[in-house]
Tab-separated table of C-alpha atoms in Angstrom:
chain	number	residue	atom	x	y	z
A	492	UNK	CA	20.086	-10.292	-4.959
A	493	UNK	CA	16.633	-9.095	-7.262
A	494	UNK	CA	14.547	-6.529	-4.978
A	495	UNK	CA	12.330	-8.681	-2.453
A	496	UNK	CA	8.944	-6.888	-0.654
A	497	UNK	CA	7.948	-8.355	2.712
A	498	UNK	CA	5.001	-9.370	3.434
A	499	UNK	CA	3.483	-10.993	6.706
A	500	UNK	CA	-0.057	-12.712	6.990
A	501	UNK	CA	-1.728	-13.910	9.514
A	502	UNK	CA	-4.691	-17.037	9.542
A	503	UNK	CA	-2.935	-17.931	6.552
A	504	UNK	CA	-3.399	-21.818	7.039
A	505	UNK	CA	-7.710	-21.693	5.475
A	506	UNK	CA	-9.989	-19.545	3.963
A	507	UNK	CA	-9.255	-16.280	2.493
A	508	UNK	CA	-5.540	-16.012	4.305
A	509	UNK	CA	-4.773	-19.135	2.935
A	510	UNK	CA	-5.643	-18.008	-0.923
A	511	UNK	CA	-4.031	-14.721	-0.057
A	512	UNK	CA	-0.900	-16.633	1.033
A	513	UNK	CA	-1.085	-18.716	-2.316
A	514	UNK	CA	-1.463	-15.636	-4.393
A	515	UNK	CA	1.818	-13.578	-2.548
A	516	UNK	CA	3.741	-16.837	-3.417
A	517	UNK	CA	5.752	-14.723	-6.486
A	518	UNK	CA	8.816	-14.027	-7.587
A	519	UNK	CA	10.887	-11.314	-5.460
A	520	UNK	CA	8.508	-11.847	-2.496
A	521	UNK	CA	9.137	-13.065	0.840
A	522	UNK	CA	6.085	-14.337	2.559
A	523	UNK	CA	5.831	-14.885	6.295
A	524	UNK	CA	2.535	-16.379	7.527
A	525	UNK	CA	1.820	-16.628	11.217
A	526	UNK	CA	-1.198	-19.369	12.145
A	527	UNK	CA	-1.605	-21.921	14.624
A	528	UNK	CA	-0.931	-24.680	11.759
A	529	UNK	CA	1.219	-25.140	9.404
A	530	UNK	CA	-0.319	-25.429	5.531
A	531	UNK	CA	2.140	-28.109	4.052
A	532	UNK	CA	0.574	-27.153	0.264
A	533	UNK	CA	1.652	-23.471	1.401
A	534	UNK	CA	5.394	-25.086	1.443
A	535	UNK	CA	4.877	-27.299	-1.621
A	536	UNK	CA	3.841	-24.196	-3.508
A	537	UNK	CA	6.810	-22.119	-2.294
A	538	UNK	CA	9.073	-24.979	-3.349
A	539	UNK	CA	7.948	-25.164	-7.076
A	540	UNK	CA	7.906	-21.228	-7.285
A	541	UNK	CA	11.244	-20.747	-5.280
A	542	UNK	CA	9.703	-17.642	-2.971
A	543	UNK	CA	11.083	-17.599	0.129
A	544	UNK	CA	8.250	-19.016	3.102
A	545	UNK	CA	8.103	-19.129	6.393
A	546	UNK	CA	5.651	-20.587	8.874
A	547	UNK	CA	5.561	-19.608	11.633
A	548	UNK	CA	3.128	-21.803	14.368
A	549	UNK	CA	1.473	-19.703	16.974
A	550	UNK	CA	-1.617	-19.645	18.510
A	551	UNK	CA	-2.504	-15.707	17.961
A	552	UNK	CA	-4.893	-15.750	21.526
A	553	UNK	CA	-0.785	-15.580	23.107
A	554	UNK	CA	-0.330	-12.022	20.849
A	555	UNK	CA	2.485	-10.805	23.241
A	556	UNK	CA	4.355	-14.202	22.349
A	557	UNK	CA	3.599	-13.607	18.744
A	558	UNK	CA	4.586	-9.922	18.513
A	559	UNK	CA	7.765	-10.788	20.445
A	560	UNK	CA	8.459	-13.058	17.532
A	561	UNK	CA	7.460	-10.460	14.962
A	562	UNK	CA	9.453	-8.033	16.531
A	563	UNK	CA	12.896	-9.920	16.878
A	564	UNK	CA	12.612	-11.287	13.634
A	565	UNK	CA	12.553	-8.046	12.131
A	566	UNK	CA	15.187	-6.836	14.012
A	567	UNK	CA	17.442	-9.381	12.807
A	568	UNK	CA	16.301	-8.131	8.912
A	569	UNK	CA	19.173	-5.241	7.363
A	570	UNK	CA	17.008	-2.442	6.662
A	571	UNK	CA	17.756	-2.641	3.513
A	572	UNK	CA	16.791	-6.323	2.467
A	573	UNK	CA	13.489	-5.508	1.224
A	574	UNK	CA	12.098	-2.906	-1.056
A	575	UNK	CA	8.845	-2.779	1.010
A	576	UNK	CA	7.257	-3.958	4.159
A	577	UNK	CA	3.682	-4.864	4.775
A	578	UNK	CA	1.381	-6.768	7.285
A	579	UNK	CA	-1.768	-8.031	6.910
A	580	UNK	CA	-3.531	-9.035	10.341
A	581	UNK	CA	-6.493	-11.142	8.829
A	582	UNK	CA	-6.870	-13.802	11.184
A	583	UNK	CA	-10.661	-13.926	13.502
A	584	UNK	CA	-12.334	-15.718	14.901
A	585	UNK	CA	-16.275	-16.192	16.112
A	586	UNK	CA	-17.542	-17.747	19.549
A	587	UNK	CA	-20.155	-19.774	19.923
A	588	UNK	CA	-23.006	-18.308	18.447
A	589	UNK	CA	-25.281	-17.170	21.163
A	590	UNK	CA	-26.544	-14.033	23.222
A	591	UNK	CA	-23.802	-12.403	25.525
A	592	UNK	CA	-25.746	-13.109	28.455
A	593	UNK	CA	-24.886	-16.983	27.512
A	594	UNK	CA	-21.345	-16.437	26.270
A	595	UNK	CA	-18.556	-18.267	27.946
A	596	UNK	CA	-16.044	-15.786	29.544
A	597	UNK	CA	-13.058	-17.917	28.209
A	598	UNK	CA	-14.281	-17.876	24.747
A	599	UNK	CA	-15.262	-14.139	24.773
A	600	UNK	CA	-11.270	-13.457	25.614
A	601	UNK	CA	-10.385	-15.683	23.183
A	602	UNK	CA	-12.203	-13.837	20.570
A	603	UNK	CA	-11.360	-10.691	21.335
A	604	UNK	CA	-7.936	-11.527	21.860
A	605	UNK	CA	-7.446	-13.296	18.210
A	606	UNK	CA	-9.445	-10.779	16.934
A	607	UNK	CA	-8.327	-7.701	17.956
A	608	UNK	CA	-5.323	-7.451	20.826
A	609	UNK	CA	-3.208	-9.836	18.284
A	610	UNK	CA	-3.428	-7.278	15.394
A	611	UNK	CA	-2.281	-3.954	17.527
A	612	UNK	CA	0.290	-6.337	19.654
A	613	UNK	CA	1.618	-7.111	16.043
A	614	UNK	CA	1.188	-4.106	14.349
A	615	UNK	CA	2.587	-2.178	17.116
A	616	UNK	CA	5.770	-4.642	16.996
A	617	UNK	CA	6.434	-4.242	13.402
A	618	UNK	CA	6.303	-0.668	13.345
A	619	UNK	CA	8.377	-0.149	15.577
A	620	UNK	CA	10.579	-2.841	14.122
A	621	UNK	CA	10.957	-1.307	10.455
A	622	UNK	CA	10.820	2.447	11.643
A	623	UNK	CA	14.052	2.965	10.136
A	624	UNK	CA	13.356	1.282	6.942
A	625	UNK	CA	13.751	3.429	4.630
A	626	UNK	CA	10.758	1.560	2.008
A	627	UNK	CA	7.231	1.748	1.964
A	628	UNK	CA	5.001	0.423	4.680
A	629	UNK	CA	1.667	-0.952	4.841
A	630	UNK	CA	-0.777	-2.431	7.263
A	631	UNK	CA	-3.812	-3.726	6.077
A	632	UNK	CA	-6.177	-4.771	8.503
A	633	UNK	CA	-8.827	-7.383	7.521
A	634	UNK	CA	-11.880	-6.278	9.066
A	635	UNK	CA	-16.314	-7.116	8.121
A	636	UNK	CA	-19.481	-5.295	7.766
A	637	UNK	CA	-20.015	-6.770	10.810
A	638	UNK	CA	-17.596	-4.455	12.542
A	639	UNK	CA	-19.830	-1.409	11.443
A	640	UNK	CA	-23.003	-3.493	11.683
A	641	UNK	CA	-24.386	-4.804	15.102
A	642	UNK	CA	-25.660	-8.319	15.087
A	643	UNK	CA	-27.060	-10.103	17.621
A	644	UNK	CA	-25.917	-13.090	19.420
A	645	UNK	CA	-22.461	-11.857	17.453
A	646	UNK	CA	-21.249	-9.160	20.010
A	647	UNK	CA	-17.591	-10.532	20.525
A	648	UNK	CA	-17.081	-10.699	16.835
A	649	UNK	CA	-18.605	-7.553	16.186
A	650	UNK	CA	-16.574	-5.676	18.932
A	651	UNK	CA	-13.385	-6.788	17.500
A	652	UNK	CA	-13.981	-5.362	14.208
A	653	UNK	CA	-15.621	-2.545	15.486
A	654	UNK	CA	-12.460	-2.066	17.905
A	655	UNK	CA	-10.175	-2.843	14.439
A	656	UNK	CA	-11.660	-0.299	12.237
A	657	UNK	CA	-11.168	2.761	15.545
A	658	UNK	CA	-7.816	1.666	16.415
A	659	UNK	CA	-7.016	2.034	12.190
A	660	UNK	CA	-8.448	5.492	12.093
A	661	UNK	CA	-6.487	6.436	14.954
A	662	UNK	CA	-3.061	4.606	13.994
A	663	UNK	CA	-3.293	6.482	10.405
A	664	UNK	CA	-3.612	9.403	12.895
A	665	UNK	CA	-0.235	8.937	14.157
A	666	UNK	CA	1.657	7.563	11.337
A	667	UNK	CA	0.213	10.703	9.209
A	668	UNK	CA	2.334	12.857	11.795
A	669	UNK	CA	5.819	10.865	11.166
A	670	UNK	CA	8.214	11.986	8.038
A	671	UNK	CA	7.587	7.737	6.654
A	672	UNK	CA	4.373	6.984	7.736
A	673	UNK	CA	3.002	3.864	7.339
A	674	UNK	CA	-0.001	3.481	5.155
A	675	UNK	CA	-2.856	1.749	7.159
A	676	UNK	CA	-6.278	0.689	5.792
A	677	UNK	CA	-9.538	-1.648	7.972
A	678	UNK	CA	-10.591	-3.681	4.793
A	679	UNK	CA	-14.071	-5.249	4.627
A	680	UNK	CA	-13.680	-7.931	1.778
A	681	UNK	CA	-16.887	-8.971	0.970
A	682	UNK	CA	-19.234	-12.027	2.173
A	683	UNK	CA	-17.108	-15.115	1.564
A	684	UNK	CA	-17.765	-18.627	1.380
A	685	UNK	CA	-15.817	-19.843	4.490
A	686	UNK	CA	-15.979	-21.876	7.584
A	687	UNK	CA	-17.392	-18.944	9.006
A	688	UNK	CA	-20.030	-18.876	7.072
A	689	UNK	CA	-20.931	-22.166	7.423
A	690	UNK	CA	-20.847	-21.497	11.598
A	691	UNK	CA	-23.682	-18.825	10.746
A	692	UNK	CA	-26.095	-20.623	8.544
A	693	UNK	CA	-26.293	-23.450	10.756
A	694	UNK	CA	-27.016	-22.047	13.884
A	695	UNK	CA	-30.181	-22.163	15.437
A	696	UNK	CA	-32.196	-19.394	14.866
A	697	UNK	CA	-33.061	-19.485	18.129
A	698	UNK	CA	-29.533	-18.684	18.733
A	699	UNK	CA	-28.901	-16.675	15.812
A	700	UNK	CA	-32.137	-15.028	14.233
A	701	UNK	CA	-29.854	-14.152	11.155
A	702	UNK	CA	-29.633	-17.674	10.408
A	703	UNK	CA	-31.848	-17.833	7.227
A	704	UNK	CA	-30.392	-14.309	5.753
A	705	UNK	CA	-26.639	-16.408	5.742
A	706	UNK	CA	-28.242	-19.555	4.197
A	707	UNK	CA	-29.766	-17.164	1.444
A	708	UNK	CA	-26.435	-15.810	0.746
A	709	UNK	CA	-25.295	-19.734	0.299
A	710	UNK	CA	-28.617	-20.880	-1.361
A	711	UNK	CA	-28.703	-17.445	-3.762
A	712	UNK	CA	-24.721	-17.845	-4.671
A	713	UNK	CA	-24.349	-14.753	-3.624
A	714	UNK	CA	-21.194	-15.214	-1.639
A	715	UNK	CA	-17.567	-14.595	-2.929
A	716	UNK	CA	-14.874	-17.411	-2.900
A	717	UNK	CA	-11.961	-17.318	-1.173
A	718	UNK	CA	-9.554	-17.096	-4.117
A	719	UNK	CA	-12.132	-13.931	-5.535
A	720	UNK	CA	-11.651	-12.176	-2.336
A	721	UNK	CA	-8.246	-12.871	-2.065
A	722	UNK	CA	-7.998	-11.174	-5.419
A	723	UNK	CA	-9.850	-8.271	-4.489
A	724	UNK	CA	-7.710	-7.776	-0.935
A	725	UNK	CA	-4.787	-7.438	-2.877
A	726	UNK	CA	-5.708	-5.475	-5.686
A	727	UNK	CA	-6.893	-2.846	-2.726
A	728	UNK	CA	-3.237	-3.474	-1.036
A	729	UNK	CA	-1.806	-2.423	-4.477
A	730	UNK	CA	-3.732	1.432	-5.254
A	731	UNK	CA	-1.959	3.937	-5.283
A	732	UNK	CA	-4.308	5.302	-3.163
A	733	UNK	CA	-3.813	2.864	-0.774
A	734	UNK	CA	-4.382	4.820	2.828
A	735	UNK	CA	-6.025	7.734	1.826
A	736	UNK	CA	-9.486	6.032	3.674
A	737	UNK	CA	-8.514	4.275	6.879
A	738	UNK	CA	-11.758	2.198	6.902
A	739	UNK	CA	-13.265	1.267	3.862
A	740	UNK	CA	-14.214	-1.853	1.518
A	741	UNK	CA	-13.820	-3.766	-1.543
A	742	UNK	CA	-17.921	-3.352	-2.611
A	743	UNK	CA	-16.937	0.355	-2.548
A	744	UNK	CA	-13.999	0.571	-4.863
């Protein structure tokens, strides 16, 4: 069989995973994407290009469940099936826009949980999973300004990125100190026109007083589409350098 690389997405169903996903759909790659649907163009793209696919449905808030998954799945991989390995953990979400002292509790675990115990759960899994794998590694965390940035009525969102970007810089810490590290990098990709952003422009600015800065970023077409970013998110995956800063971002490169 030609040389396959590995790689695993997650939120690759919409938005920026989903054009990722479309763009890793090449020859010698095997693409696994982990979201709570299914994206039945994803498979109808996979088809016509014969690249392996999976899908794999889970709801990321259950991140034990998913890096059980993760984890057995890999197991059941020879460690020599791929030429490379690598994970990208770019699935978020954001609660209902409003000040913490308004928040739900429920949706404030939910957040967090999507946002940042899913990606270490999984990370954590396939690491240890592909430790003997004798190919190159990556992790590539998808993280936002915001996570460096505070924001108000935004403080779930923003912790989780925060939390993504210190949990890198320490995990590039200990995978520095191992003969095959993995290379790990906290991406910001930009301001993209997604869902997301369409959740921040319309919120009352009551709510949200950075309401009208978000609908000047629509109104000024100054936001990147998801295919652009997508672009850009892999062509950062790809340097050779790839690592050397465990928090950094596209607008920097």
């Amino acid at each position: 069989m030609p040389p396959t690389q590995l790689f695993i997405l997650t939120g690759a169903s919409r938005g920026m995973g989903l054009a990722m996903a479309q763009q890793l759909l090449k020859p010698h790659h095997t693409v696994v994407c982990i979201a709570r649907h299914s994206n039945p163009d994803l498979t109808a793209a996979a088809m016509a290009s014969d690249v392996a696919l999976e899908q794999w449905q889970q709801d990321l808030s259950r991140g034990q469940a998913a890096a059980e998954h993760l984890r057995t799945w890999l197991k059941k991989q020879a460690p020599d099936a791929f030429t490379s390995a690598t994970l990208i953990n770019n699935a978020g979400v954001i609660p209902r826009i409003t000040p913490l002292s308004d928040s739900d509790p429920a949706d404030l675990a939910n957040a967090l949980r999507v946002g940042l115990e899913a990606p270490m759960q999984l990370t954590a899994a396939f690491l240890h999973a592909t430790a003997d794998w004798a190919v190159p590694r990556k992790v590539l965390n998808i993280s936002s300004g915001l996570g460096r940035r505070a924001m108000a009525s935004q403080a779930a969102y923003c912790a989780a990125k925060a939390g993504m970007d210190h949990f890198t810089r320490c995990l590039a810490l200990d995978e520095a100190a191992k003969p095959h590290g993995a290379k790990v990098c906290s991406l910001a990709p930009g301001v993209i026109d997604t869902d997301m952003q369409v959740q921040l422009r319309g919120a009352p600015t009551a709510d949200f007083p950075d309401a009208p800065n978000f609908a000047h970023l629509k109104s000024g077409g100054l936001l990147t589409s998801p295919a652009d970013a997508a672009t850009r998110v892999l062509a950062w995956l790809d340097r050779a350098d790839f690592g050397t800063q465990p928090v950094a971002d596209v607008r920097e490169g």
